[in-house]
Coordinates of C-alpha atoms and ligand atoms in Angstrom, one line a residue:
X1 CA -62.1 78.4 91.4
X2 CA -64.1 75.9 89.5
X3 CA -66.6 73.9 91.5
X4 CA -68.4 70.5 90.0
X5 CA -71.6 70.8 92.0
X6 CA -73.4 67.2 92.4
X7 CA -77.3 67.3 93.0
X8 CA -79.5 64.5 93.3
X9 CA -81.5 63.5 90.1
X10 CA -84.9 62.7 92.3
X11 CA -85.9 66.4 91.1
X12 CA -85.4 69.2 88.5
X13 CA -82.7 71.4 90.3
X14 CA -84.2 73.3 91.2
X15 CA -87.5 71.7 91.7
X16 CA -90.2 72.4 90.6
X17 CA -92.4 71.8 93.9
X18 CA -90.9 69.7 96.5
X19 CA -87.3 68.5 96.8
X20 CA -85.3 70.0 99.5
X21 CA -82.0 69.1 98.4
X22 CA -82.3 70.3 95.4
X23 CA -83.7 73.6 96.5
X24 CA -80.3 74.1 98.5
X25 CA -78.2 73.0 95.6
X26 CA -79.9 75.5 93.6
X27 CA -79.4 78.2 95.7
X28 CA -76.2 77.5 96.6
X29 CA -75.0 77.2 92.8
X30 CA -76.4 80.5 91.8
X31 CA -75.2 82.7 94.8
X32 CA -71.5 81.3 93.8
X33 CA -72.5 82.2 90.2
X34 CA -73.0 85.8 91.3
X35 CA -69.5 85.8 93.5
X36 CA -67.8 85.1 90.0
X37 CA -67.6 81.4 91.3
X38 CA -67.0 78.9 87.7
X39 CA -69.6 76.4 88.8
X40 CA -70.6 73.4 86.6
X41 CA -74.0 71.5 87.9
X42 CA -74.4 68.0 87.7
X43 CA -78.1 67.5 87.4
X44 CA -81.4 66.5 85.4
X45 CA -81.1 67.8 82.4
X46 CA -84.3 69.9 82.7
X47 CA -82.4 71.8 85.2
X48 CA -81.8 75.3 85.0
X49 CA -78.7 77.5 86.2
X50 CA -76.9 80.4 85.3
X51 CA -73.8 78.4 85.6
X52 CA -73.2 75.4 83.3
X53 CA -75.2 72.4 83.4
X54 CA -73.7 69.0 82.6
X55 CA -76.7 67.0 82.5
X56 CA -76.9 63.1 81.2
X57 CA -80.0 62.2 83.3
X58 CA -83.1 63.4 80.9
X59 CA -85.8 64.0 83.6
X60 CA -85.6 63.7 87.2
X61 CA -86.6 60.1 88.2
X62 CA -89.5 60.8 90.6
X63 CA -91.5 62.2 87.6
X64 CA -90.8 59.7 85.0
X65 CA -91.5 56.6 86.5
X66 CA -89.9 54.9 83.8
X67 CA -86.4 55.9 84.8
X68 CA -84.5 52.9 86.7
X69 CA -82.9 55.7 89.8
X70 CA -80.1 53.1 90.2
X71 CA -79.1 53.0 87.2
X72 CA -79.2 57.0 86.2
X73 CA -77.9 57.7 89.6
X74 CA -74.7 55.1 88.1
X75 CA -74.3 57.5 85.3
X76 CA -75.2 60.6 86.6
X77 CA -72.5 60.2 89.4
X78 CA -69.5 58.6 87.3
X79 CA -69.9 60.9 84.9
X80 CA -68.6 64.0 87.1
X81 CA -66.1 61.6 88.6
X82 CA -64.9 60.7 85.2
X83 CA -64.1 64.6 84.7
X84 CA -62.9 65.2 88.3
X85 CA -59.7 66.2 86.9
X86 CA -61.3 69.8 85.3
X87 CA -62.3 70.9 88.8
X88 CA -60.5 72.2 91.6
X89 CA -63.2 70.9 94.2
X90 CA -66.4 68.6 94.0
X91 CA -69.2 69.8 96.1
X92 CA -71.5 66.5 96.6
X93 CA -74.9 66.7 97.8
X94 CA -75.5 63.4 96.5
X95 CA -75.8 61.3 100.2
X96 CA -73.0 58.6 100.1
X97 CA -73.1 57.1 96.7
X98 CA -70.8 59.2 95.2
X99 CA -68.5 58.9 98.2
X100 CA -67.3 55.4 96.6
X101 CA -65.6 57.1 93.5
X102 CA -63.8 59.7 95.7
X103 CA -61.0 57.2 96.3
X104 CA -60.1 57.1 92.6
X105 CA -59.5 61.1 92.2
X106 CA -57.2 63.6 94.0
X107 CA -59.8 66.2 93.6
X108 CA -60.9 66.9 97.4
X109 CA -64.6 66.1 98.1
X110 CA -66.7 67.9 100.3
X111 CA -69.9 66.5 101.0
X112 CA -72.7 68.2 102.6
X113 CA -74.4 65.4 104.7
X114 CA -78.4 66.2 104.2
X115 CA -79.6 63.7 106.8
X116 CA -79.4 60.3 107.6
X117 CA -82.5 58.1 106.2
X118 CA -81.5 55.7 108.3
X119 CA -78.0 54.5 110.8
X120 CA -78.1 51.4 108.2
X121 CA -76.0 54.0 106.0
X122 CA -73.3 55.1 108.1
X123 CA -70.8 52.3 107.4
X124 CA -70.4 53.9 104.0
X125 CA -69.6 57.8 106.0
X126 CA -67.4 55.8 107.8
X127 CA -65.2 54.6 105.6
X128 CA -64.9 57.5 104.1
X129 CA -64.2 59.5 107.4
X130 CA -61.2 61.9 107.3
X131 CA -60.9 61.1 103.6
X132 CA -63.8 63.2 102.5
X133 CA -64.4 66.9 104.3
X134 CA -68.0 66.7 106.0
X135 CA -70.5 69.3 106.4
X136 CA -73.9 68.8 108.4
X137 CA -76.8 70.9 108.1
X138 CA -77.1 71.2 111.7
X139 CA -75.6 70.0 115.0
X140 CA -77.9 67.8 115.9
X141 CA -78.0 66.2 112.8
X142 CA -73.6 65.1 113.7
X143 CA -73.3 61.5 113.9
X144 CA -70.8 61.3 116.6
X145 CA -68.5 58.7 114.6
X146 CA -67.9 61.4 112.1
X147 CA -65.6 63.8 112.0
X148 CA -67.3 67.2 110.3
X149 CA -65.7 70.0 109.2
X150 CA -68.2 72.6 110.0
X151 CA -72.3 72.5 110.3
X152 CA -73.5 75.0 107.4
X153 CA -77.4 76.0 108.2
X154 CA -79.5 76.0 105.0
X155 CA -79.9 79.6 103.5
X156 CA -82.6 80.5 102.1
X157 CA -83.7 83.3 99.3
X158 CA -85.3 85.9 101.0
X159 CA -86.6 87.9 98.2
X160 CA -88.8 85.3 97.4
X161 CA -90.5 85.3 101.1
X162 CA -92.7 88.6 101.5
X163 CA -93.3 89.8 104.9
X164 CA -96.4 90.2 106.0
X165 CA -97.0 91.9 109.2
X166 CA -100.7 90.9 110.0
X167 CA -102.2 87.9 111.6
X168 CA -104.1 85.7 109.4
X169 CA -106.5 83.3 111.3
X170 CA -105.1 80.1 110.3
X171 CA -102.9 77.5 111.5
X172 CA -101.0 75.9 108.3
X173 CA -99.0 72.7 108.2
X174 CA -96.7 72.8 105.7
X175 CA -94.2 69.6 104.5
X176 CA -94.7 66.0 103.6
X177 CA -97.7 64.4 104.2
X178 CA -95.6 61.8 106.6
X179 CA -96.2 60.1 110.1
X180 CA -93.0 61.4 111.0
X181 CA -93.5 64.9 109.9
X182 CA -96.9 64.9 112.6
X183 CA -99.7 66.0 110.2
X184 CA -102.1 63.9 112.4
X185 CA -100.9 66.1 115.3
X186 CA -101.3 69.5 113.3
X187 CA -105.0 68.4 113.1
X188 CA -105.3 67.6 116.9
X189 CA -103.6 71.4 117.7
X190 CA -105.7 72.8 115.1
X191 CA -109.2 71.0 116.8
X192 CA -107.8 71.6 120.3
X193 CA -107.4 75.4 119.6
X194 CA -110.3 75.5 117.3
X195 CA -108.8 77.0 114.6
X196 CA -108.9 76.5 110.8
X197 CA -105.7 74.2 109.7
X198 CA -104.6 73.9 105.8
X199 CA -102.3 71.2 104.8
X200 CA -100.0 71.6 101.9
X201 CA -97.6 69.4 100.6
X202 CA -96.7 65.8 99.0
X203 CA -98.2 62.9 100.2
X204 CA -95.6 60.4 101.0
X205 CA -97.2 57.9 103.0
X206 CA -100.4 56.6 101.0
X207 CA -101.4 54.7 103.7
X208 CA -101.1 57.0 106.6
X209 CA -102.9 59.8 104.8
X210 CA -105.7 57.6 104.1
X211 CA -106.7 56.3 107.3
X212 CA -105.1 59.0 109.1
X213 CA -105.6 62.1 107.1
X214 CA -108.3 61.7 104.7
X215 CA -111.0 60.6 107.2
X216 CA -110.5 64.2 109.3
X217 CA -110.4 66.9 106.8
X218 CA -114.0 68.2 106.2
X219 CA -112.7 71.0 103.2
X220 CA -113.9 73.6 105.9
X221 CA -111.9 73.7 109.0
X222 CA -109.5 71.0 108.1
X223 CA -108.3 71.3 104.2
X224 CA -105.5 69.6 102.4
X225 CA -104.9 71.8 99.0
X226 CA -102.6 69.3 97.6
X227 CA -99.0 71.1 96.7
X228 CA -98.1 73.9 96.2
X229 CA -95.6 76.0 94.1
X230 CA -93.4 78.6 95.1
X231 CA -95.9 81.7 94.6
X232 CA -98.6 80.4 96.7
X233 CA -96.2 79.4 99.3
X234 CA -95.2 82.7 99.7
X235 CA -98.9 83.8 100.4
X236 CA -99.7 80.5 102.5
X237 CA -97.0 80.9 104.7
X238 CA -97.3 84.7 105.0
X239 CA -100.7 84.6 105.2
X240 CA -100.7 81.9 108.8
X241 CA -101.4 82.8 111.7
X242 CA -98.8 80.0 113.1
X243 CA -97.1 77.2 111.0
X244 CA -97.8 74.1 113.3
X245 CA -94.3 71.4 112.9
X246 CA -94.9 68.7 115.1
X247 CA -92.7 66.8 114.3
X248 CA -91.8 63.2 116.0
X249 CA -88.5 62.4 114.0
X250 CA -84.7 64.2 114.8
X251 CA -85.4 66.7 111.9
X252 CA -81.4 67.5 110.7
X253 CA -83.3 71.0 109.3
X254 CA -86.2 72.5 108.8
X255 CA -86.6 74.3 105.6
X256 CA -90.5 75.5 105.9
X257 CA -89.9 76.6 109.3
X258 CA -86.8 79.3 108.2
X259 CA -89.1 80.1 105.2
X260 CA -92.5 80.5 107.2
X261 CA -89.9 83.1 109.7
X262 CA -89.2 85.1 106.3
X263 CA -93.0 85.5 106.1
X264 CA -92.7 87.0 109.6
X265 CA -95.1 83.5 110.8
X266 CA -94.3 82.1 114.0
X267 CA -93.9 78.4 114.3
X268 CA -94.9 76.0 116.7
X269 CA -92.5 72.7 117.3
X270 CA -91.6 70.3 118.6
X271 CA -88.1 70.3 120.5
X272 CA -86.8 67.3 118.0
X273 CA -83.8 67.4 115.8
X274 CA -82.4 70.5 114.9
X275 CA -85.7 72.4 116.0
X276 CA -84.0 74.1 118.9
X277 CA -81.0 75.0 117.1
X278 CA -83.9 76.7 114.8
X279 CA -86.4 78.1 117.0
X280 CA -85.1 80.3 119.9
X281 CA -88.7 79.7 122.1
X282 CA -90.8 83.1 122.3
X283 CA -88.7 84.8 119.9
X284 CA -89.5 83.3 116.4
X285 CA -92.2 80.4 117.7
X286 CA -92.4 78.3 120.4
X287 CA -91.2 74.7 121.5
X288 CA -93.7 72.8 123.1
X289 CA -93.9 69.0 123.8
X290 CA -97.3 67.9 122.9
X291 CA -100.6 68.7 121.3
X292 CA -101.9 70.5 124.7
X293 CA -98.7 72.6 125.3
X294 CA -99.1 73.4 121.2
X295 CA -102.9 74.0 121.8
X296 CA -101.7 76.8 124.5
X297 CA -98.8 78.0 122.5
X298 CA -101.7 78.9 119.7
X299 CA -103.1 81.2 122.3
X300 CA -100.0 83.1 122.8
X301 CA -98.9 83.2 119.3
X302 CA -99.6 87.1 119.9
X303 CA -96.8 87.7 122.0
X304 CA -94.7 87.0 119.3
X305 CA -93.3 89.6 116.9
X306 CA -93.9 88.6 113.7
X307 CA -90.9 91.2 112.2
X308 CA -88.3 89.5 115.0
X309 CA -89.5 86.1 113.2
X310 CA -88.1 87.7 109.5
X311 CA -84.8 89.6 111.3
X312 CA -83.7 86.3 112.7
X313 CA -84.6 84.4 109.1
X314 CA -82.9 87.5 107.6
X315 CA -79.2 87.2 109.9
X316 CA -79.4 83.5 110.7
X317 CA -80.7 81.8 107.3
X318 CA -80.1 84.0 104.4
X319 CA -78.5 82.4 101.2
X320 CA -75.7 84.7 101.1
X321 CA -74.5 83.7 104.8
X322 CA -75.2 80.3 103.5
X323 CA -72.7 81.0 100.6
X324 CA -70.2 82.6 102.2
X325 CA -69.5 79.8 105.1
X326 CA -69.0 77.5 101.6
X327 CA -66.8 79.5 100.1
X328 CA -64.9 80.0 103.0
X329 CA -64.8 76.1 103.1
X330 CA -63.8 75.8 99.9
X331 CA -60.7 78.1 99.8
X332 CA -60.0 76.4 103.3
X333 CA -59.5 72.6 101.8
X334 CA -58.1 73.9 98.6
X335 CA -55.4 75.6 101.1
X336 CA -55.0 72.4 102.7
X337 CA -54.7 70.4 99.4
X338 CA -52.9 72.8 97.1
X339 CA -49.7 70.9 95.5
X340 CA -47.7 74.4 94.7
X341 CA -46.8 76.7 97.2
X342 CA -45.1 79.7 97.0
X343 CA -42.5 80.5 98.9
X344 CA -39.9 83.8 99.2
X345 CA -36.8 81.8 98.1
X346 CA -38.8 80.6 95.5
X347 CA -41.7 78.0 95.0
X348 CA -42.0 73.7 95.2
X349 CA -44.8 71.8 92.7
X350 CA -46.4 68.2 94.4
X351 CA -45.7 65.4 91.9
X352 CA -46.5 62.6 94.6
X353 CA -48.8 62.5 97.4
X354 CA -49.2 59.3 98.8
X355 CA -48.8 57.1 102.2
X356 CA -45.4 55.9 101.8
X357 CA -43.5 58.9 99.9
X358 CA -44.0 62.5 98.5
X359 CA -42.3 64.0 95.1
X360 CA -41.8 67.5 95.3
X361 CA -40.4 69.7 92.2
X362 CA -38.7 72.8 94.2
X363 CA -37.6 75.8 92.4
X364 CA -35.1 78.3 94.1
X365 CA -34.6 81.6 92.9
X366 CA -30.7 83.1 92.2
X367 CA -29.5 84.6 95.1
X368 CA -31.6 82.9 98.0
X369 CA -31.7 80.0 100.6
X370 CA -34.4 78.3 102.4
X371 CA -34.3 77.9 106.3
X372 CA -31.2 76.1 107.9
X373 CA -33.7 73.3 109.0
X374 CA -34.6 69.4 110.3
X375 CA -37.2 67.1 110.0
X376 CA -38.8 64.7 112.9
X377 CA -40.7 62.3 110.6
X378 CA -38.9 62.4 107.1
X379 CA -35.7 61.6 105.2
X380 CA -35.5 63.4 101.8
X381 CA -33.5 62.5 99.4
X382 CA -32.8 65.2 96.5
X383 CA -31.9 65.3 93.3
X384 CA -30.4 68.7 90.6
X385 CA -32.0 69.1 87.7
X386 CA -30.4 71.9 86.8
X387 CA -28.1 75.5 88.6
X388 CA -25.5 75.0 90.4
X389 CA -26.8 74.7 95.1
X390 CA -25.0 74.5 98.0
X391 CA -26.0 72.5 100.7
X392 CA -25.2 72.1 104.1
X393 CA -25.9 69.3 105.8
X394 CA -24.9 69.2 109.4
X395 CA -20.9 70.2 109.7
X396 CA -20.7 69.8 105.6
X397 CA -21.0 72.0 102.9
X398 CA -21.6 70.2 99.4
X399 CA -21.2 71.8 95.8
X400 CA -23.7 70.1 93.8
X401 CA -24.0 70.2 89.9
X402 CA -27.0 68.9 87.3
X403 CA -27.5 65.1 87.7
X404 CA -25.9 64.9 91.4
X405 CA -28.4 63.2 94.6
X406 CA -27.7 64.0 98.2
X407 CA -29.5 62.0 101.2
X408 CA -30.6 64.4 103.5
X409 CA -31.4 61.8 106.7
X410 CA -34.2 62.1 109.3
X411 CA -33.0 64.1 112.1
X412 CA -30.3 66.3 109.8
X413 CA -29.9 69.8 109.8
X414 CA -29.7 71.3 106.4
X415 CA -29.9 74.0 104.1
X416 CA -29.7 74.3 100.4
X417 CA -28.9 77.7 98.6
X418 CA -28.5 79.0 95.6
X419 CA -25.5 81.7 94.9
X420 CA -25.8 81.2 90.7
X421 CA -27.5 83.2 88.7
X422 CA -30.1 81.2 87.2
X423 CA -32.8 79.3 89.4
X424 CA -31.9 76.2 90.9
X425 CA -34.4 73.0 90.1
X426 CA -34.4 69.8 91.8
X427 CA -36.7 67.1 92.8
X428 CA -37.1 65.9 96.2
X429 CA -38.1 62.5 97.3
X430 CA -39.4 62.1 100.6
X431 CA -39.6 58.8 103.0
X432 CA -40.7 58.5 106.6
X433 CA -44.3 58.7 108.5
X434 CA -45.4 62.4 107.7
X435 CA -45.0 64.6 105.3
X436 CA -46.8 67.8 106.0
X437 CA -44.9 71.1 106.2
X438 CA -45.9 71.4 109.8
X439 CA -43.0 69.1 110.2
X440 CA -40.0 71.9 109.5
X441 CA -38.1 72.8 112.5
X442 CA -36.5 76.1 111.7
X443 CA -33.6 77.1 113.4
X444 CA -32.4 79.9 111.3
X445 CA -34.5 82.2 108.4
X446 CA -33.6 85.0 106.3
X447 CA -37.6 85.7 106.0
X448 CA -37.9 86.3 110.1
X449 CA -39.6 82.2 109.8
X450 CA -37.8 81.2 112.6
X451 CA -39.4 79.0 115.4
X452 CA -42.5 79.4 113.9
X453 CA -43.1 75.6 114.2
X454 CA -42.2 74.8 117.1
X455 CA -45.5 74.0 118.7
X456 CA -47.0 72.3 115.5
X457 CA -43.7 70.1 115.9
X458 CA -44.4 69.8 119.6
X459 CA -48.0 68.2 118.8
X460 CA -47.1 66.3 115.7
X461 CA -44.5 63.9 118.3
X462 CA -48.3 63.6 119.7
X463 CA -50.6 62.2 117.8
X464 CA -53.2 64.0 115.9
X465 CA -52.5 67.0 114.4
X466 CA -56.3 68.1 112.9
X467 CA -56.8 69.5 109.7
X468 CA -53.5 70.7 109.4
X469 CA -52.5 66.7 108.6
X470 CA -55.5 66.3 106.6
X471 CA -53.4 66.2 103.6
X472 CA -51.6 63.3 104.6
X473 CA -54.6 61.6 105.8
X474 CA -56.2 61.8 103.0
X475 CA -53.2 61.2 100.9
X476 CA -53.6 57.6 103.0
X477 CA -56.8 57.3 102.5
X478 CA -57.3 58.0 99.0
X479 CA -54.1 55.4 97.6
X480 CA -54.2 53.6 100.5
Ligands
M6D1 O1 -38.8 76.3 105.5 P1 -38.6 76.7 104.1 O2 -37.4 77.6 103.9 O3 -39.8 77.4 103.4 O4 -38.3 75.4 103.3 C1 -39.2 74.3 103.2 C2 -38.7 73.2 102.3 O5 -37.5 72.8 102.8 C3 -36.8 71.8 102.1 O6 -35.6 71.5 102.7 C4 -37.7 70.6 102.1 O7 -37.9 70.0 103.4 C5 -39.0 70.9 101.5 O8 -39.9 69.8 101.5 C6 -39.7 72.1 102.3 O9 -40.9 72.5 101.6

């Protein structure tokens, strides 16, 4: 299976401090590596992998100022699609840019949705919607005008995380340094429960962490240490008494809180976002809804076992449950979106796959048949290429030879067999409104295949048939 993995170019993958995306990307890249997964990442080329990099982006564009992002994110993007051919799947972490150049491949897409920065993007989802397999990172993060293929929750690498079964005395905030991430809040629980707090992370919002920040930390009770790299992370987090993530935005997931759970740290949120998909309250933190309840919660942060905290990181949020749920994703679309397909009479290649007609190249073997059959949506019109079939087709029976056509018409029953000795080849054009195999009715099988459609034919007179159509939906979608 080779994978084209697309990461964002903000950051080093993965990065060196903050970058969230990036961090998943990179974990996600190497666990494939390890399942003998042929992964190529498209990243900065300061990135580092044990699968290969295809880097045209120097340096990631929030260090080197002097990097236009739109135009490197232009060049970084085309360039995979410009190769999509040489993969068998494109794993896009990239928000919706890239979304624009999946229409001009036949390489399925599967994006992993990160998070909306704002509803103003959704148009772009949208348009793309049932063309494009979605992932989100969590369900609250689903935009109900989307459809999604699964949510995956963020894994994490818990080797890195140390558990640490004792207490420490402080309350930690942990994230960007961001209105909407609550660090104004943090210092309220902290004061309210008169406990030391330490800040650690990016500033994001000048502004707000000069008249809101700056003016309450006293390098005593109330630090900010500026950000920090992965080793002291480990100790802050395991070293907390409580990581405090009061949030006032609907967080799609919450990377610090999984990773401060591996430290065997409780943490103390608000309800927002995916925070109660996260958090099961009194197990592995609480959910409170303000700075009194969280003031309290401090108090009881005893009752919580701090080695439930790292079992539920360890089954719920480990990287290799992570990278299993993709890989089982991935073998999932490429099922859906395979264009040969073995069969026991033989096997049929996809030429064509588009909204008004497929091309099918169908091999039989010497000495079988396919199913006496009909179609509900499709007329097929075939023509030898070479052996000698037999075909029935309602109350006939037709010799063909090399070079003959025969109309098989919407509704007909029909067979075709092959009694030579050498394979029969011939190319089959279908026309009609759908042209997915659960559209075979089989009244007769010498492989025991019998009536196994009859339900899928059932629903397909219905309308939506859900994944299992995908290919012609997307077939519409991408040429349409
Ligand atoms: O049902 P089986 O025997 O596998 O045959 C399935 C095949 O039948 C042929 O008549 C065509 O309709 C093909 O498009 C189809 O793939």
């Amino acid at each position: 299976m080779r994978i084209a993995m697309l990461s964002p170019i903000a950051w080093r993958t993965p990065p060196r401090h903050y970058g969230p995306w990036e961090r998943v990307v990179s974990l996600l890249t190497e666990g494939l590596v390890r399942r003998g997964v042929e992964v190529t990442l498209f990243a900065t080329a300061d990135s580092e992998t044990s699968g290969i990099l295809h880097a045209v982006v120097p340096r990631p564009y929030e260090e080197d100022k002097t990097l236009d992002p739109k135009v490197w994110e232009c060049l970084h993007i085309s360039e995979l699609f410009e190769m999509a051919d040489d993969f068998d799947l494109i794993h896009n972490h990239f928000d919706f840019l890239p979304l624009s150049y999946s229409g001009l491949t036949t390489t399925p897409v599967l994006t992993t949705i990160h998070g909306f920065s704002s509803q103003r993007i959704l148009p772009a989802y949208k348009k793309y919607n049932g063309k494009v397999y979605y992932v989100s990172i969590s369900d609250a993060d689903r935009s109900p005008e989307l459809t999604y293929m699964a949510t995956v929750y963020h894994g994490i690498d818990l080797e890195s995380f140390t558990f640490n079964d004792c207490n420490g005395d402080y309350l930690l905030f942990f994230g960007r340094i961001h209105p909407e991430k609550g660090t104004r809040e943090a210092i309220e629980i902290a004061s309210r429960a008169r406990r030391e707090l330490i800040i650690a992370g990016v500033i994001q919002d000048q502004e707000y962490f000069r008249s809101q920040i700056e003016p309450r930390l006293d390098g005593q009770r109330i630090k900010y240490i500026g950000r920090v790299g992965p080793e002291k992370r480990n100790e802050l987090l395991g070293s907390a008494l409580a990581l405090l993530h009061p949030i006032s935005f609907e967080e799609p997931f919450g990377l610090s809180v999984v990773e401060a759970n591996a430290c065997g740290t409780p943490v103390i949120a608000y309800p927002r976002g995916s925070m109660p998909e996260i958090i099961h309250n009194g197990i592995n933190g609480f959910l409170v809804k303000d700075v009194s309840a969280a003031a309290e919660a401090v108090e009881r942060i005893g009752e919580i076992s701090r080695r439930d905290c790292r079992k539920i990181a360890e089954e719920r949020f480990s990287r290799d449950r992570m990278v299993d749920e993709y890989l089982g994703l991935y073998h999932q679309i490429l099922e859906q979106t395979k264009r040969e397909d073995h069969r026991p009479w033989g096997y049929y290649e996809v030429l064509s796959d588009l909204p008004d007609h497929k091309v099918k190249r169908i091999v039989v073997f010497p000495g079988k048949r396919l199913s006496l059959q009909r179609h509900k949506r499709r007329a097929e019109h075939w023509t030898v290429v070479s052996g000698n079939p037999l075909v029935i087709r309602d109350a006939e029976k037709i010799s063909l030879n090399p070079g003959d056509s025969i109309d098989i018409p919407e509704g007909a029953k029909h067979r075709v067999s092959n009694p030579g000795d050498e394979p029969v080849v011939f190319i089959e054009v279908q026309m009609g409104s759908y042209f997915g195999e659960d559209d075979i009715e089989r009244f007769e099988d010498d492989y025991g295949r019998a009536g196994d459609n009859v339900n899928q034919i059932k629903e397909l007179a219905g309308t939506q048939v859900r994944w299992k159509s995908h290919t012609y939906e997307r077939g519409r979608a991408l040429h349409g």
